């Protein structure tokens, strides 16, 4: 087994554990929520998946490739990336406007609250979408 695979499995396991910790929030919140570690390690609640036109949170999470290119309208990509970088580098939360790209090709205008969280020594970005 390569180190890379082990490392990736670790992030997958951590994401799953964190999802269990956050399950009451993910399931009960009226807002869309997603948790992001990297393009291959992310999860969302059903509200966020539905907002973007996906059949389930699992379908959304399985989408591979660049997160901004897949899900964020070009007009909002820099804003979201900058807020994410501030969260990861300075532990700074942000409230930003984001236009999402829907699976069907349309867009959805939202306000995103992005906060850094740490779990087992790894930084994740938790996003609430209103």
Backbone as numpy.savetxt, mean C-alpha at the origin, in Angstrom:
# Nx Ny Nz CAx CAy CAz Cx Cy Cz
18.57 -23.11 -1.29 17.72 -21.93 -1.29 18.62 -20.68 -1.29
18.33 -19.75 -2.17 19.14 -18.54 -2.26 18.79 -17.59 -1.12
19.73 -16.72 -0.82 19.51 -15.72 0.23 18.35 -14.80 -0.16
18.28 -14.48 -1.45 17.21 -13.59 -1.92 15.84 -14.18 -1.63
15.68 -15.47 -1.91 14.39 -16.12 -1.68 14.04 -16.10 -0.20
15.02 -16.39 0.65 14.80 -16.36 2.09 14.41 -14.96 2.54
15.12 -13.96 2.03 14.84 -12.57 2.37 13.42 -12.20 1.96
13.04 -12.59 0.75 11.70 -12.31 0.26 10.64 -13.02 1.08
10.91 -14.25 1.45 9.97 -15.00 2.27 9.79 -14.32 3.62
10.88 -13.80 4.17 10.81 -13.09 5.43 9.85 -11.90 5.33
9.98 -11.12 4.27 9.09 -9.97 4.08 7.65 -10.42 3.90
7.45 -11.50 3.17 6.11 -12.05 2.98 5.51 -12.45 4.32
6.32 -13.15 5.14 5.84 -13.58 6.46 5.54 -12.39 7.35
6.44 -11.39 7.35 6.21 -10.20 8.17 4.94 -9.48 7.75
4.71 -9.38 6.45 3.50 -8.73 5.95 2.27 -9.47 6.45
2.31 -10.79 6.39 1.19 -11.59 6.88 0.94 -11.42 8.36
2.02 -11.39 9.15 1.89 -11.19 10.59 1.32 -9.81 10.90
1.82 -8.81 10.21 1.34 -7.45 10.42 -0.12 -7.33 10.01
-0.50 -7.99 8.93 -1.90 -7.99 8.50 -2.80 -8.58 9.58
-2.34 -9.64 10.25 -3.13 -10.21 11.34 -3.29 -9.21 12.48
-2.22 -8.49 12.81 -2.28 -7.48 13.86 -3.26 -6.37 13.50
-3.29 -6.01 12.23 -4.12 -4.90 11.76 -5.52 -5.35 11.30
-5.79 -6.64 11.35 -7.03 -7.18 10.79 -8.29 -6.44 11.26
-8.44 -6.13 12.55 -9.66 -5.42 12.96 -9.80 -4.06 12.26
-8.68 -3.37 12.07 -8.71 -2.06 11.41 -9.01 -2.25 9.92
-8.30 -3.18 9.28 -8.49 -3.41 7.85 -9.92 -3.79 7.52
-10.54 -4.62 8.37 -11.88 -5.11 8.09 -12.99 -4.14 8.52
-12.73 -3.34 9.54 -13.80 -2.50 10.09 -13.81 -1.08 9.59
-12.68 -0.59 9.10 -12.63 0.79 8.65 -13.50 1.01 7.43
-14.16 2.16 7.39 -14.92 2.52 6.20 -14.01 3.03 5.10
-12.76 3.35 5.46 -11.81 3.88 4.49 -11.07 2.74 3.79
-10.59 3.05 2.59 -9.66 2.14 1.94 -8.34 2.21 2.68
-7.67 1.07 2.80 -6.39 1.02 3.50 -5.45 0.12 2.72
-4.19 0.53 2.60 -3.18 -0.42 2.12 -1.89 -0.27 2.88
-1.18 -1.38 2.96 0.09 -1.48 3.64 1.13 -1.82 2.60
2.22 -1.06 2.58 3.22 -1.20 1.52 4.61 -1.39 2.11
5.29 -2.45 1.67 6.70 -2.63 1.98 7.53 -2.37 0.72
7.16 -3.06 -0.36 7.76 -2.80 -1.67 6.78 -3.29 -2.73
7.14 -3.16 -4.00 6.20 -3.49 -5.08 5.69 -4.93 -5.01
6.46 -5.83 -4.43 6.06 -7.23 -4.35 5.48 -7.62 -3.00
5.51 -6.72 -2.02 5.03 -7.01 -0.68 4.10 -5.88 -0.24
2.82 -6.09 -0.52 1.80 -5.08 -0.22 0.48 -5.80 0.03
-0.41 -5.16 0.72 -1.76 -5.70 0.91 -2.71 -4.54 1.10
-3.98 -4.80 0.86 -5.00 -3.77 1.06 -6.26 -4.40 1.60
-7.18 -3.55 2.02 -8.49 -4.06 2.43 -9.42 -4.07 1.22
-10.59 -4.67 1.41 -11.54 -4.81 0.30 -12.03 -3.44 -0.19
-12.12 -2.46 0.70 -12.58 -1.13 0.29 -11.64 -0.50 -0.73
-10.32 -0.63 -0.51 -9.37 -0.05 -1.45 -9.38 -0.81 -2.77
-9.43 -2.14 -2.70 -9.49 -2.94 -3.92 -10.71 -2.56 -4.75
-11.84 -2.40 -4.10 -13.08 -2.04 -4.78 -12.98 -0.64 -5.40
-12.40 0.31 -4.68 -12.23 1.67 -5.19 -11.50 1.65 -6.53
-10.49 0.79 -6.64 -9.69 0.73 -7.87 -10.23 -0.27 -8.89
-11.36 -0.91 -8.58 -12.00 -1.78 -9.55 -11.50 -3.21 -9.58
-10.83 -3.64 -8.51 -10.36 -5.02 -8.44 -11.40 -5.87 -7.73
-11.46 -7.15 -8.09 -12.47 -8.05 -7.54 -12.24 -8.39 -6.08
-11.00 -8.29 -5.62 -10.68 -8.61 -4.23 -9.35 -7.98 -3.85
-9.12 -7.92 -2.55 -7.84 -7.42 -2.05 -6.69 -8.32 -2.53
-6.97 -9.60 -2.61 -5.94 -10.55 -3.07 -5.57 -10.30 -4.53
-6.56 -10.04 -5.37 -6.27 -9.74 -6.77 -5.38 -8.51 -6.89
-5.70 -7.47 -6.10 -4.89 -6.25 -6.12 -3.45 -6.55 -5.68
-3.31 -7.31 -4.60 -1.98 -7.59 -4.05 -1.12 -8.40 -5.01
-1.75 -9.19 -5.88 -1.00 -10.03 -6.81 -0.47 -9.26 -8.02
-0.92 -8.03 -8.20 -0.45 -7.24 -9.33 1.03 -6.94 -9.15
1.84 -7.37 -10.11 3.28 -7.16 -10.03 3.70 -6.00 -10.89
4.84 -5.44 -10.58 5.35 -4.32 -11.35 5.44 -3.08 -10.50
5.76 -1.98 -11.12 5.94 -0.71 -10.42 4.62 -0.22 -9.83
4.58 -0.04 -8.52 3.35 0.41 -7.85 2.81 1.70 -8.45
3.66 2.76 -8.56 3.11 4.01 -9.13 2.58 3.83 -10.55
3.30 3.10 -11.38 2.87 2.92 -12.77 1.56 2.15 -12.86
1.36 1.19 -11.97 0.15 0.36 -12.00 -1.08 1.07 -11.44
-0.91 1.78 -10.34 -2.06 2.22 -9.56 -2.25 3.72 -9.46
-1.23 4.51 -9.77 -1.30 5.95 -9.52 -1.28 6.72 -10.83
-2.24 7.64 -10.99 -2.27 8.49 -12.17 -0.96 9.28 -12.25
-0.49 9.51 -13.47 0.79 10.20 -13.67 0.85 11.53 -12.93
-0.29 12.22 -12.80 -0.32 13.53 -12.15 -0.03 13.45 -10.65
-0.16 12.26 -10.05 0.03 12.11 -8.60 1.25 11.29 -8.21
1.95 10.73 -9.18 3.05 9.82 -8.85 4.14 10.48 -8.01
4.59 11.66 -8.42 5.67 12.33 -7.68 5.23 12.67 -6.26
3.99 13.10 -6.10 3.47 13.46 -4.78 3.50 12.25 -3.84
3.02 11.11 -4.33 2.97 9.92 -3.49 4.39 9.40 -3.20
5.24 9.40 -4.19 6.62 8.93 -4.00 7.35 9.82 -2.99
7.19 11.13 -3.10 7.83 12.06 -2.16 7.33 11.83 -0.73
6.03 11.64 -0.57 5.47 11.41 0.77 5.97 10.09 1.34
6.07 9.07 0.49 6.58 7.77 0.92 8.04 7.90 1.38
8.84 8.60 0.60 10.25 8.77 0.95 10.41 9.53 2.27
9.60 10.56 2.50 9.64 11.29 3.76 9.26 10.38 4.93
8.27 9.53 4.70 7.84 8.60 5.75 8.97 7.63 6.11
9.64 7.11 5.11 10.67 6.10 5.34 11.98 6.71 5.86
12.31 7.91 5.43 13.59 8.52 5.80 13.49 9.35 7.08
12.38 10.05 7.26 12.26 10.99 8.39 11.18 10.58 9.39
10.51 9.46 9.13 9.41 9.00 10.00 8.33 10.07 10.10
8.04 10.71 8.97 7.08 11.80 8.90 5.80 11.35 8.21
4.68 11.56 8.86 3.39 11.27 8.24 2.97 12.42 7.34
2.13 12.12 6.36 1.66 13.14 5.42 0.19 12.93 5.11
-0.46 14.00 4.73 -1.79 13.95 4.14 -1.66 14.59 2.77
-1.97 13.82 1.73 -1.77 14.27 0.36 -2.99 13.95 -0.50
-3.11 14.64 -1.61 -4.14 14.33 -2.60 -3.54 13.40 -3.63
-4.25 12.29 -3.91 -3.77 11.31 -4.89 -4.89 10.96 -5.85
-4.58 10.99 -7.13 -5.49 10.50 -8.17 -5.01 9.09 -8.55
-5.88 8.12 -8.28 -5.56 6.71 -8.55 -5.99 6.32 -9.95
-5.32 5.34 -10.51 -5.66 4.76 -11.80 -6.48 3.50 -11.54
-7.70 3.48 -12.01 -8.55 2.31 -11.82 -8.21 1.23 -12.84
-8.52 0.00 -12.48 -8.27 -1.14 -13.37 -8.96 -0.94 -14.71
-10.14 -0.34 -14.68 -10.94 -0.14 -15.89 -10.41 0.99 -16.77
-9.47 1.76 -16.24 -8.93 2.89 -17.00 -9.37 4.24 -16.49
-10.38 4.29 -15.64 -10.81 5.57 -15.06 -9.88 5.99 -13.93
-10.25 7.07 -13.26 -9.45 7.54 -12.12 -10.35 7.78 -10.92
-9.72 7.86 -9.74 -10.43 8.18 -8.50 -9.59 9.18 -7.73
-10.18 10.33 -7.39 -9.50 11.36 -6.62 -9.74 11.13 -5.14
-8.65 11.09 -4.37 -8.75 10.80 -2.94 -7.80 11.67 -2.14
-7.99 11.61 -0.83 -7.02 12.14 0.12 -6.39 10.93 0.80
-5.06 10.92 0.88 -4.34 9.80 1.46 -3.60 10.28 2.70
-3.77 9.54 3.78 -2.98 9.75 4.99 -1.96 8.62 5.01
-0.69 8.99 4.95 0.40 8.03 4.85 1.23 8.13 6.13
1.38 7.02 6.83 2.16 7.00 8.07 3.18 5.87 8.04
4.38 6.13 8.57 5.37 5.06 8.69 5.07 4.21 9.92
5.24 2.90 9.79 5.13 2.02 10.95 6.29 1.03 10.90
6.69 0.58 12.05 7.79 -0.38 12.15 7.25 -1.67 12.74
7.67 -2.78 12.17 7.27 -4.08 12.68 8.46 -5.02 12.55
8.88 -5.59 13.67 10.01 -6.52 13.69 11.25 -5.92 13.00
11.46 -4.62 13.20 12.64 -3.97 12.66 12.56 -3.59 11.19
11.39 -3.75 10.57 11.20 -3.39 9.16 10.20 -2.24 9.07
10.48 -1.30 8.18 9.60 -0.17 7.98 8.56 -0.47 6.90
7.33 -0.14 7.20 6.22 -0.25 6.26 5.54 1.10 6.18
4.82 1.34 5.11 4.02 2.54 4.99 2.55 2.13 5.02
1.82 2.69 5.96 0.39 2.41 6.11 -0.37 3.61 5.54
-1.31 3.33 4.65 -2.04 4.38 3.94 -3.54 4.23 4.20
-4.17 5.34 4.60 -5.62 5.40 4.72 -6.11 6.30 3.59
-7.14 5.84 2.88 -7.63 6.57 1.71 -9.04 7.06 1.98
-9.24 8.36 1.85 -10.57 8.96 2.10 -11.02 9.69 0.85
